[in-house]
Amino acid sequence: MSPAIPAELSSSLAYYSAHFMDRVVWELPVRWVCNQHGLDCQLIEAGLPGTYPTFIVRTALNQSVVIKFFGPLYDGYQACQLEHSMGNFLAGHTLPVRSPLILAAGQLDTQWSYLVFEGIPGTSIGQARGRLAEHAWVNVASLLGVFMRALHDLTADCPGALSTLRDSDDRGNFAAFLRTQKERCLANHRKWNDLPSHLLEQVGDYLLPVDQLVELASPPHLIHADLTADHLLGRVIERSGSATDPAGGDWENLAVIDWGDVRFGNILYELVALQVDMFRGNTRLLKICLEAYGLPGFYQHEFPRKALSMLLLHQFPMPAWVYAGQTSNHSLDELAEHLFGTVD
C-alpha cells in the first residue's frame, strides 16, 4: 500500500504552498515510487519550486531520476496527462534541444499521480544566469528560435500530436481561448492590480482583434507555453582564463523540461514567457531569436502591439518588473516598444 498523502495537500492552497516541496512530507512517497520501479534511492533532493512537487533522486553510480507528483490542485490530473502524452510523442521525434525521457508512470492513490523522468545533469539557465558571457546568451537566443520553429512545424505536420487537446475549448481552440481572455482582460488586471491606472484605462481600446493576433489560415500547432529560464537545462563551460570573470562562461544546452502547460497556440503566446522570464526583456536577444525562428510576415506587421496584446491577454499575471516603473511610459504603445521593439 502506498503511503498516505496529507489530506490538506489535496484541498488547502495555503497548506500546499507551504509543504508541496517539503522533503520530509514527501520522503515516504518518493521511496515508495522508487521501490515500485526498482530504483535504488540513495539521496532525495528537492527540485526547483514550480507548481507540482518535484524531487531529484540520486541512485547508485551517481545517476539520478526526477519524480514529479500531480494532485487535485492546479489541474494536476490534466497536467500529468499532458506531460505523459507529450513525453511519449517527443520520444519518437528529434528536436534541436531534447527533453527528458519518461521512465515510469503510476498512481499513489485515487487523487495523486506521478511521472518518473530521467535525470539531466547540470542546472537551469536561470540558476547560471550571472555566470554566462553575453555571446552565450546570443547563442541561446538563436537556438531557441530554431527550437521553437522545429516544434511548431513538427506538431503542425503531426495532427495526431496530443489529439485530446483538440476537444478542449481552452487548450485546443486557441482563438476561442483568446476571445475568452479578451472578455476577462480588464477584470483580470484589476484583480492582479499590476498595471498603472493610466495604462489600465487604455487596455480596452489597445487590444487587437483576435483575427489580427492569430493567423487563422495556418494549421494549428502546439507550443510549449512556458519557456522560462527554469525550464532550459544545461551546463556552464568555463572559458580558459575566466576564473576571475564570473560572467564569462559558455553554455551547453541539455534539455527543455516541463511540458505541463503545452497547448495549441502561436509564436506570440510562446514569446511571452521567453521574453519576460528567459530574456528578462532584452530586445536584442528577442530579435536574434525571431530571426532564427523566421517570423512570418503576418506577425511582423505591428509586431510590438501584437506581442503586448498577447501579453495582456495571458492567463497568468506577469512578474512585477514588467509593469513596475512604467509611469514614464504614457501609453501602451510606448510599453510595447520598450518590451518588444525589435521588428522593423
mmCIF file of C-alpha atoms in Angstrom:
data_model
loop_
_atom_site.group_PDB
_atom_site.id
_atom_site.type_symbol
_atom_site.label_atom_id
_atom_site.label_comp_id
_atom_site.label_asym_id
_atom_site.label_seq_id
_atom_site.Cartn_x
_atom_site.Cartn_y
_atom_site.Cartn_z
ATOM 1 C CA MET A 1 0.000 0.000 0.000
ATOM 2 C CA SER A 2 1.277 3.453 -0.864
ATOM 3 C CA PRO A 3 1.960 5.911 1.975
ATOM 4 C CA ALA A 4 -0.819 8.352 2.816
ATOM 5 C CA ILE A 5 -0.592 11.891 1.471
ATOM 6 C CA PRO A 6 -1.734 14.607 3.917
ATOM 7 C CA ALA A 7 -5.318 15.463 3.004
ATOM 8 C CA GLU A 8 -4.545 19.190 3.144
ATOM 9 C CA LEU A 9 -2.232 18.828 0.112
ATOM 10 C CA SER A 10 -5.334 17.991 -1.904
ATOM 11 C CA SER A 11 -7.613 20.702 -0.575
ATOM 12 C CA SER A 12 -5.804 23.660 1.014
ATOM 13 C CA LEU A 13 -3.885 26.101 -1.173
ATOM 14 C CA ALA A 14 -2.165 27.567 1.876
ATOM 15 C CA TYR A 15 -1.012 24.161 3.142
ATOM 16 C CA TYR A 16 0.009 23.133 -0.363
ATOM 17 C CA SER A 17 2.084 26.279 -0.816
ATOM 18 C CA ALA A 18 3.856 25.644 2.481
ATOM 19 C CA HIS A 19 4.524 21.906 2.047
ATOM 20 C CA PHE A 20 4.422 20.879 -1.629
ATOM 21 C CA MET A 21 8.244 20.865 -1.769
ATOM 22 C CA ASP A 22 8.790 19.666 1.806
ATOM 23 C CA ARG A 23 11.201 16.739 1.615
ATOM 24 C CA VAL A 24 10.073 15.406 4.995
ATOM 25 C CA VAL A 25 6.439 15.225 3.847
ATOM 26 C CA TRP A 26 7.363 13.558 0.552
ATOM 27 C CA GLU A 27 10.178 11.206 1.559
ATOM 28 C CA LEU A 28 7.977 8.123 2.056
ATOM 29 C CA PRO A 29 6.038 8.621 -1.224
ATOM 30 C CA VAL A 30 9.333 9.133 -3.104
ATOM 31 C CA ARG A 31 10.835 5.974 -1.611
ATOM 32 C CA TRP A 32 7.639 4.042 -2.357
ATOM 33 C CA VAL A 33 7.784 5.085 -6.036
ATOM 34 C CA CYS A 34 11.436 4.085 -6.215
ATOM 35 C CA ASN A 35 10.641 0.682 -4.705
ATOM 36 C CA GLN A 36 7.782 0.164 -7.171
ATOM 37 C CA HIS A 37 10.117 0.667 -10.127
ATOM 38 C CA GLY A 38 13.294 -0.937 -8.835
ATOM 39 C CA LEU A 39 15.173 2.307 -8.317
ATOM 40 C CA ASP A 40 17.970 2.436 -5.762
ATOM 41 C CA CYS A 41 17.158 5.547 -3.715
ATOM 42 C CA GLN A 42 20.358 6.836 -2.141
ATOM 43 C CA LEU A 43 19.520 10.522 -1.658
ATOM 44 C CA ILE A 44 16.443 12.710 -2.104
ATOM 45 C CA GLU A 45 16.741 16.382 -3.014
ATOM 46 C CA ALA A 46 14.007 18.930 -3.666
ATOM 47 C CA GLY A 47 13.882 20.215 -7.228
ATOM 48 C CA LEU A 48 13.257 23.818 -8.197
ATOM 49 C CA PRO A 49 9.908 25.006 -6.792
ATOM 50 C CA GLY A 50 7.305 25.208 -9.544
ATOM 51 C CA THR A 51 3.672 24.145 -9.489
ATOM 52 C CA TYR A 52 3.913 20.464 -8.547
ATOM 53 C CA PRO A 53 6.042 18.518 -6.021
ATOM 54 C CA THR A 54 9.275 17.549 -7.800
ATOM 55 C CA PHE A 55 12.201 15.656 -6.314
ATOM 56 C CA ILE A 56 15.601 14.534 -7.576
ATOM 57 C CA VAL A 57 16.594 11.035 -6.514
ATOM 58 C CA ARG A 58 20.272 10.127 -6.548
ATOM 59 C CA THR A 59 20.743 6.444 -7.276
ATOM 60 C CA ALA A 60 23.756 4.168 -7.340
ATOM 61 C CA LEU A 61 26.714 5.103 -9.552
ATOM 62 C CA ASN A 62 25.843 8.793 -9.079
ATOM 63 C CA GLN A 63 22.937 8.616 -11.515
ATOM 64 C CA SER A 64 19.624 10.361 -10.939
ATOM 65 C CA VAL A 65 15.934 10.360 -11.759
ATOM 66 C CA VAL A 66 13.290 13.029 -11.213
ATOM 67 C CA ILE A 67 9.920 12.180 -9.666
ATOM 68 C CA LYS A 68 7.077 14.618 -10.184
ATOM 69 C CA PHE A 69 3.735 14.306 -8.371
ATOM 70 C CA PHE A 70 0.387 15.652 -9.568
ATOM 71 C CA GLY A 71 -2.612 16.117 -7.276
ATOM 72 C CA PRO A 72 -6.097 17.648 -7.437
ATOM 73 C CA LEU A 73 -4.959 21.265 -7.127
ATOM 74 C CA TYR A 74 -3.828 23.341 -10.121
ATOM 75 C CA ASP A 75 -5.398 20.912 -12.624
ATOM 76 C CA GLY A 76 -2.822 18.294 -11.724
ATOM 77 C CA TYR A 77 -4.658 15.467 -13.455
ATOM 78 C CA GLN A 78 -4.656 17.250 -16.812
ATOM 79 C CA ALA A 79 -1.055 18.434 -16.414
ATOM 80 C CA CYS A 80 0.087 14.865 -15.734
ATOM 81 C CA GLN A 81 -1.780 13.535 -18.759
ATOM 82 C CA LEU A 82 -0.309 16.240 -20.975
ATOM 83 C CA GLU A 83 3.258 15.757 -19.754
ATOM 84 C CA HIS A 84 2.929 11.992 -20.191
ATOM 85 C CA SER A 85 1.472 12.271 -23.690
ATOM 86 C CA MET A 86 3.968 14.907 -24.779
ATOM 87 C CA GLY A 87 6.843 12.858 -23.396
ATOM 88 C CA ASN A 88 5.733 9.853 -25.408
ATOM 89 C CA PHE A 89 5.347 12.000 -28.519
ATOM 90 C CA LEU A 90 8.761 13.655 -28.192
ATOM 91 C CA ALA A 91 10.467 10.317 -27.572
ATOM 92 C CA GLY A 92 9.693 9.452 -31.183
ATOM 93 C CA HIS A 93 10.877 12.734 -32.716
ATOM 94 C CA THR A 94 14.048 14.801 -32.783
ATOM 95 C CA LEU A 95 14.156 18.475 -31.827
ATOM 96 C CA PRO A 96 17.217 20.780 -31.621
ATOM 97 C CA VAL A 97 17.038 20.506 -27.818
ATOM 98 C CA ARG A 98 15.862 17.217 -26.371
ATOM 99 C CA SER A 99 13.523 16.601 -23.443
ATOM 100 C CA PRO A 100 13.971 14.036 -20.658
ATOM 101 C CA LEU A 101 12.609 10.564 -21.282
ATOM 102 C CA ILE A 102 9.728 9.353 -19.118
ATOM 103 C CA LEU A 103 10.906 6.169 -17.411
ATOM 104 C CA ALA A 104 7.740 5.268 -15.490
ATOM 105 C CA ALA A 105 4.270 6.500 -14.537
ATOM 106 C CA GLY A 106 1.726 5.482 -11.945
ATOM 107 C CA GLN A 107 -0.711 6.342 -9.164
ATOM 108 C CA LEU A 108 -0.087 6.869 -5.470
ATOM 109 C CA ASP A 109 -3.821 6.764 -4.804
ATOM 110 C CA THR A 110 -7.031 7.879 -6.485
ATOM 111 C CA GLN A 111 -6.023 11.551 -6.276
ATOM 112 C CA TRP A 112 -2.265 11.568 -6.830
ATOM 113 C CA SER A 113 -0.359 10.533 -9.965
ATOM 114 C CA TYR A 114 3.363 10.615 -10.683
ATOM 115 C CA LEU A 115 5.857 10.560 -13.517
ATOM 116 C CA VAL A 116 9.465 9.410 -13.311
ATOM 117 C CA PHE A 117 11.872 11.193 -15.666
ATOM 118 C CA GLU A 118 15.481 10.521 -16.492
ATOM 119 C CA GLY A 119 17.757 12.893 -14.612
ATOM 120 C CA ILE A 120 19.569 15.553 -16.621
ATOM 121 C CA PRO A 121 22.969 16.543 -15.222
ATOM 122 C CA GLY A 122 23.538 20.254 -14.976
ATOM 123 C CA THR A 123 21.479 23.231 -13.888
ATOM 124 C CA SER A 124 18.838 25.607 -15.177
ATOM 125 C CA ILE A 125 19.989 28.597 -17.176
ATOM 126 C CA GLY A 126 18.185 30.752 -14.638
ATOM 127 C CA GLN A 127 20.486 29.494 -11.889
ATOM 128 C CA ALA A 128 23.525 30.095 -14.128
ATOM 129 C CA ARG A 129 22.412 33.494 -15.446
ATOM 130 C CA GLY A 130 25.112 35.544 -13.743
ATOM 131 C CA ARG A 131 27.927 33.241 -14.884
ATOM 132 C CA LEU A 132 27.311 33.437 -18.636
ATOM 133 C CA ALA A 133 29.063 35.605 -21.188
ATOM 134 C CA GLU A 134 26.992 37.793 -23.488
ATOM 135 C CA HIS A 135 27.826 35.646 -26.519
ATOM 136 C CA ALA A 136 26.466 32.604 -24.659
ATOM 137 C CA TRP A 137 23.072 34.306 -24.417
ATOM 138 C CA VAL A 138 23.222 35.191 -28.111
ATOM 139 C CA ASN A 139 23.750 31.507 -28.903
ATOM 140 C CA VAL A 140 20.894 30.505 -26.596
ATOM 141 C CA ALA A 141 18.540 33.024 -28.226
ATOM 142 C CA SER A 142 19.371 31.736 -31.692
ATOM 143 C CA LEU A 143 18.981 28.091 -30.720
ATOM 144 C CA LEU A 144 15.645 28.711 -29.017
ATOM 145 C CA GLY A 145 14.384 30.330 -32.206
ATOM 146 C CA VAL A 146 15.390 27.216 -34.135
ATOM 147 C CA PHE A 147 13.871 25.022 -31.403
ATOM 148 C CA MET A 148 10.517 26.802 -31.484
ATOM 149 C CA ARG A 149 10.371 26.686 -35.289
ATOM 150 C CA ALA A 150 11.096 22.941 -35.257
ATOM 151 C CA LEU A 151 8.480 22.285 -32.550
ATOM 152 C CA HIS A 152 5.808 24.362 -34.247
ATOM 153 C CA ASP A 153 6.442 22.842 -37.675
ATOM 154 C CA LEU A 154 6.615 19.296 -36.303
ATOM 155 C CA THR A 155 3.313 19.477 -34.462
ATOM 156 C CA ALA A 156 1.562 21.202 -37.369
ATOM 157 C CA ASP A 157 2.649 18.281 -39.558
ATOM 158 C CA CYS A 158 1.595 15.684 -36.967
ATOM 159 C CA PRO A 159 -2.143 16.241 -36.466
ATOM 160 C CA GLY A 160 -2.281 13.350 -34.011
ATOM 161 C CA ALA A 161 0.046 15.079 -31.540
ATOM 162 C CA LEU A 162 -1.913 15.432 -28.306
ATOM 163 C CA SER A 163 -5.174 14.984 -30.191
ATOM 164 C CA THR A 164 -7.098 15.057 -26.906
ATOM 165 C CA LEU A 165 -6.340 18.790 -26.677
ATOM 166 C CA ARG A 166 -8.495 19.448 -29.702
ATOM 167 C CA ASP A 167 -11.595 18.656 -27.669
ATOM 168 C CA SER A 168 -10.791 21.434 -25.209
ATOM 169 C CA ASP A 169 -12.140 24.952 -25.762
ATOM 170 C CA ASP A 170 -9.229 26.194 -23.651
ATOM 171 C CA ARG A 171 -6.036 24.474 -24.800
ATOM 172 C CA GLY A 172 -7.419 23.010 -28.015
ATOM 173 C CA ASN A 173 -9.095 26.028 -29.621
ATOM 174 C CA PHE A 174 -6.660 28.908 -29.385
ATOM 175 C CA ALA A 175 -8.872 31.554 -30.985
ATOM 176 C CA ALA A 176 -11.749 30.709 -28.631
ATOM 177 C CA PHE A 177 -9.368 30.863 -25.682
ATOM 178 C CA LEU A 178 -8.182 34.339 -26.696
ATOM 179 C CA ARG A 179 -11.746 35.586 -27.121
ATOM 180 C CA THR A 180 -12.496 34.444 -23.576
ATOM 181 C CA GLN A 181 -9.307 36.063 -22.292
ATOM 182 C CA LYS A 182 -10.253 39.300 -24.029
ATOM 183 C CA GLU A 183 -13.609 39.323 -22.248
ATOM 184 C CA ARG A 184 -11.845 38.781 -18.908
ATOM 185 C CA CYS A 185 -8.828 41.007 -19.571
ATOM 186 C CA LEU A 186 -9.805 44.153 -17.675
ATOM 187 C CA ALA A 187 -11.185 42.157 -14.753
ATOM 188 C CA ASN A 188 -8.002 40.097 -14.579
ATOM 189 C CA HIS A 189 -5.714 43.119 -14.474
ATOM 190 C CA ARG A 190 -7.896 44.845 -11.879
ATOM 191 C CA LYS A 191 -7.704 41.689 -9.745
ATOM 192 C CA TRP A 192 -3.934 41.418 -10.211
ATOM 193 C CA ASN A 193 -3.511 45.175 -9.600
ATOM 194 C CA ASP A 194 -0.479 45.159 -11.886
ATOM 195 C CA LEU A 195 -0.948 47.910 -14.463
ATOM 196 C CA PRO A 196 -0.625 51.600 -13.567
ATOM 197 C CA SER A 197 -4.083 53.194 -13.720
ATOM 198 C CA HIS A 198 -3.268 55.360 -16.747
ATOM 199 C CA LEU A 199 -2.290 52.247 -18.737
ATOM 200 C CA LEU A 200 -5.166 50.114 -17.468
ATOM 201 C CA GLU A 201 -7.711 52.558 -18.870
ATOM 202 C CA GLN A 202 -6.142 52.163 -22.339
ATOM 203 C CA VAL A 203 -6.379 48.359 -22.453
ATOM 204 C CA GLY A 204 -9.859 48.064 -23.963
ATOM 205 C CA ASP A 205 -9.023 50.198 -26.997
ATOM 206 C CA TYR A 206 -5.479 48.848 -27.325
ATOM 207 C CA LEU A 207 -6.109 45.111 -27.633
ATOM 208 C CA LEU A 208 -6.156 43.956 -31.230
ATOM 209 C CA PRO A 209 -8.974 41.741 -32.549
ATOM 210 C CA VAL A 210 -8.290 38.013 -32.329
ATOM 211 C CA ASP A 211 -8.124 37.649 -36.104
ATOM 212 C CA GLN A 212 -5.156 40.068 -36.080
ATOM 213 C CA LEU A 213 -3.375 38.002 -33.426
ATOM 214 C CA VAL A 214 -3.938 34.532 -34.882
ATOM 215 C CA GLU A 215 -3.116 33.537 -38.451
ATOM 216 C CA LEU A 216 -6.295 31.510 -38.890
ATOM 217 C CA ALA A 217 -5.309 30.245 -42.351
ATOM 218 C CA SER A 218 -2.263 28.403 -40.951
ATOM 219 C CA PRO A 219 -2.573 24.891 -39.494
ATOM 220 C CA PRO A 220 -2.755 24.780 -35.686
ATOM 221 C CA HIS A 221 0.350 23.662 -33.846
ATOM 222 C CA LEU A 222 1.500 23.038 -30.306
ATOM 223 C CA ILE A 223 3.526 25.446 -28.211
ATOM 224 C CA HIS A 224 5.462 24.751 -25.027
ATOM 225 C CA ALA A 225 3.860 27.884 -23.500
ATOM 226 C CA ASP A 226 6.266 28.097 -20.550
ATOM 227 C CA LEU A 227 9.793 28.587 -21.909
ATOM 228 C CA THR A 228 11.179 30.166 -18.756
ATOM 229 C CA ALA A 229 14.762 30.173 -17.523
ATOM 230 C CA ASP A 230 13.895 27.371 -15.091
ATOM 231 C CA HIS A 231 12.900 25.095 -17.969
ATOM 232 C CA LEU A 232 16.102 25.156 -20.030
ATOM 233 C CA LEU A 233 18.714 22.860 -18.518
ATOM 234 C CA GLY A 234 22.385 22.769 -19.406
ATOM 235 C CA ARG A 235 25.822 23.384 -18.013
ATOM 236 C CA VAL A 236 28.260 26.263 -17.841
ATOM 237 C CA ILE A 237 31.555 25.738 -19.649
ATOM 238 C CA GLU A 238 34.170 27.940 -18.080
ATOM 239 C CA ARG A 239 36.444 29.542 -20.652
ATOM 240 C CA SER A 240 40.202 29.492 -20.238
ATOM 241 C CA GLY A 241 41.319 32.386 -18.113
ATOM 242 C CA SER A 242 37.781 33.222 -16.965
ATOM 243 C CA ALA A 243 38.162 32.039 -13.370
ATOM 244 C CA THR A 244 38.186 35.666 -12.201
ATOM 245 C CA ASP A 245 35.392 36.653 -14.597
ATOM 246 C CA PRO A 246 32.112 35.346 -13.130
ATOM 247 C CA ALA A 247 30.193 36.356 -16.261
ATOM 248 C CA GLY A 248 32.490 34.746 -18.791
ATOM 249 C CA GLY A 249 31.192 31.215 -19.257
ATOM 250 C CA ASP A 250 29.796 29.461 -22.314
ATOM 251 C CA TRP A 251 26.591 27.418 -22.145
ATOM 252 C CA GLU A 252 25.768 23.915 -23.339
ATOM 253 C CA ASN A 253 22.048 23.228 -23.790
ATOM 254 C CA LEU A 254 20.973 19.832 -22.499
ATOM 255 C CA ALA A 255 17.173 19.726 -22.238
ATOM 256 C CA VAL A 256 13.875 21.587 -22.308
ATOM 257 C CA ILE A 257 11.660 20.424 -19.451
ATOM 258 C CA ASP A 258 8.136 20.831 -18.063
ATOM 259 C CA TRP A 259 5.525 20.355 -20.768
ATOM 260 C CA GLY A 260 2.581 20.662 -18.399
ATOM 261 C CA ASP A 261 1.359 23.909 -19.986
ATOM 262 C CA VAL A 262 1.542 22.646 -23.574
ATOM 263 C CA ARG A 263 -1.352 23.848 -25.706
ATOM 264 C CA PHE A 264 -2.326 24.785 -29.231
ATOM 265 C CA GLY A 265 -1.196 28.365 -29.836
ATOM 266 C CA ASN A 266 1.141 30.546 -31.865
ATOM 267 C CA ILE A 267 4.506 32.248 -31.701
ATOM 268 C CA LEU A 268 3.081 35.354 -29.988
ATOM 269 C CA TYR A 269 1.847 33.370 -26.997
ATOM 270 C CA GLU A 270 5.047 31.312 -26.950
ATOM 271 C CA LEU A 271 7.101 34.501 -26.715
ATOM 272 C CA VAL A 272 5.512 35.800 -23.510
ATOM 273 C CA ALA A 273 7.410 33.535 -21.077
ATOM 274 C CA LEU A 274 10.502 33.631 -23.258
ATOM 275 C CA GLN A 275 10.827 37.416 -23.384
ATOM 276 C CA VAL A 276 9.592 38.182 -19.888
ATOM 277 C CA ASP A 277 11.426 35.423 -17.999
ATOM 278 C CA MET A 278 14.177 33.857 -20.130
ATOM 279 C CA PHE A 279 15.412 37.074 -21.772
ATOM 280 C CA ARG A 280 14.311 39.463 -18.996
ATOM 281 C CA GLY A 281 13.044 41.958 -21.562
ATOM 282 C CA ASN A 282 16.269 42.063 -23.609
ATOM 283 C CA THR A 283 15.033 43.119 -27.057
ATOM 284 C CA ARG A 284 18.371 42.325 -28.712
ATOM 285 C CA LEU A 285 18.078 38.682 -27.669
ATOM 286 C CA LEU A 286 14.448 38.641 -28.773
ATOM 287 C CA LYS A 287 15.389 39.957 -32.217
ATOM 288 C CA ILE A 288 18.097 37.295 -32.618
ATOM 289 C CA CYS A 289 15.609 34.640 -31.558
ATOM 290 C CA LEU A 290 12.949 35.820 -34.017
ATOM 291 C CA GLU A 291 15.444 35.978 -36.874
ATOM 292 C CA ALA A 292 16.397 32.350 -36.181
ATOM 293 C CA TYR A 293 12.714 31.436 -35.973
ATOM 294 C CA GLY A 294 11.856 33.122 -39.255
ATOM 295 C CA LEU A 295 8.922 35.228 -38.080
ATOM 296 C CA PRO A 296 6.144 35.143 -40.730
ATOM 297 C CA GLY A 297 5.051 38.419 -42.284
ATOM 298 C CA PHE A 298 1.633 38.183 -40.612
ATOM 299 C CA TYR A 299 3.289 38.672 -37.212
ATOM 300 C CA GLN A 300 5.889 41.205 -38.353
ATOM 301 C CA HIS A 301 3.202 43.792 -39.120
ATOM 302 C CA GLU A 302 2.637 45.785 -35.895
ATOM 303 C CA PHE A 303 4.701 43.215 -34.015
ATOM 304 C CA PRO A 304 5.179 45.185 -30.753
ATOM 305 C CA ARG A 305 1.444 45.846 -30.452
ATOM 306 C CA LYS A 306 0.586 42.242 -31.285
ATOM 307 C CA ALA A 307 3.107 40.939 -28.768
ATOM 308 C CA LEU A 308 1.927 43.246 -25.972
ATOM 309 C CA SER A 309 -1.705 42.416 -26.750
ATOM 310 C CA MET A 310 -0.849 38.745 -26.246
ATOM 311 C CA LEU A 311 0.996 39.510 -23.013
ATOM 312 C CA LEU A 312 -2.012 41.436 -21.698
ATOM 313 C CA LEU A 313 -4.290 38.522 -22.659
ATOM 314 C CA HIS A 314 -2.119 35.934 -20.930
ATOM 315 C CA GLN A 315 -3.896 33.694 -18.439
ATOM 316 C CA PHE A 316 -1.303 34.336 -15.728
ATOM 317 C CA PRO A 317 -0.055 37.614 -14.192
ATOM 318 C CA MET A 318 3.393 38.833 -15.176
ATOM 319 C CA PRO A 319 6.374 39.358 -12.832
ATOM 320 C CA ALA A 320 6.202 42.703 -11.072
ATOM 321 C CA TRP A 321 9.129 44.208 -13.010
ATOM 322 C CA VAL A 322 7.225 44.095 -16.311
ATOM 323 C CA TYR A 323 4.908 46.940 -15.319
ATOM 324 C CA ALA A 324 6.842 48.418 -12.381
ATOM 325 C CA GLY A 325 8.288 51.831 -13.100
ATOM 326 C CA GLN A 326 6.131 52.304 -16.188
ATOM 327 C CA THR A 327 4.823 55.672 -15.054
ATOM 328 C CA SER A 328 7.253 57.230 -17.542
ATOM 329 C CA ASN A 329 5.524 55.371 -20.385
ATOM 330 C CA HIS A 330 2.428 57.404 -21.139
ATOM 331 C CA SER A 331 0.872 54.827 -23.453
ATOM 332 C CA LEU A 332 0.708 51.097 -24.060
ATOM 333 C CA ASP A 333 2.373 51.745 -27.417
ATOM 334 C CA GLU A 334 5.431 53.031 -25.552
ATOM 335 C CA LEU A 335 5.392 49.969 -23.285
ATOM 336 C CA ALA A 336 5.139 47.723 -26.355
ATOM 337 C CA GLU A 337 8.203 49.349 -27.911
ATOM 338 C CA HIS A 338 10.063 49.037 -24.622
ATOM 339 C CA LEU A 339 9.375 45.297 -24.321
ATOM 340 C CA PHE A 340 9.072 44.152 -27.939
ATOM 341 C CA GLY A 341 10.504 46.868 -30.207
ATOM 342 C CA THR A 342 12.648 44.596 -32.384
ATOM 343 C CA VAL A 343 10.961 44.117 -35.759
ATOM 344 C CA ASP A 344 11.097 46.891 -38.324
#
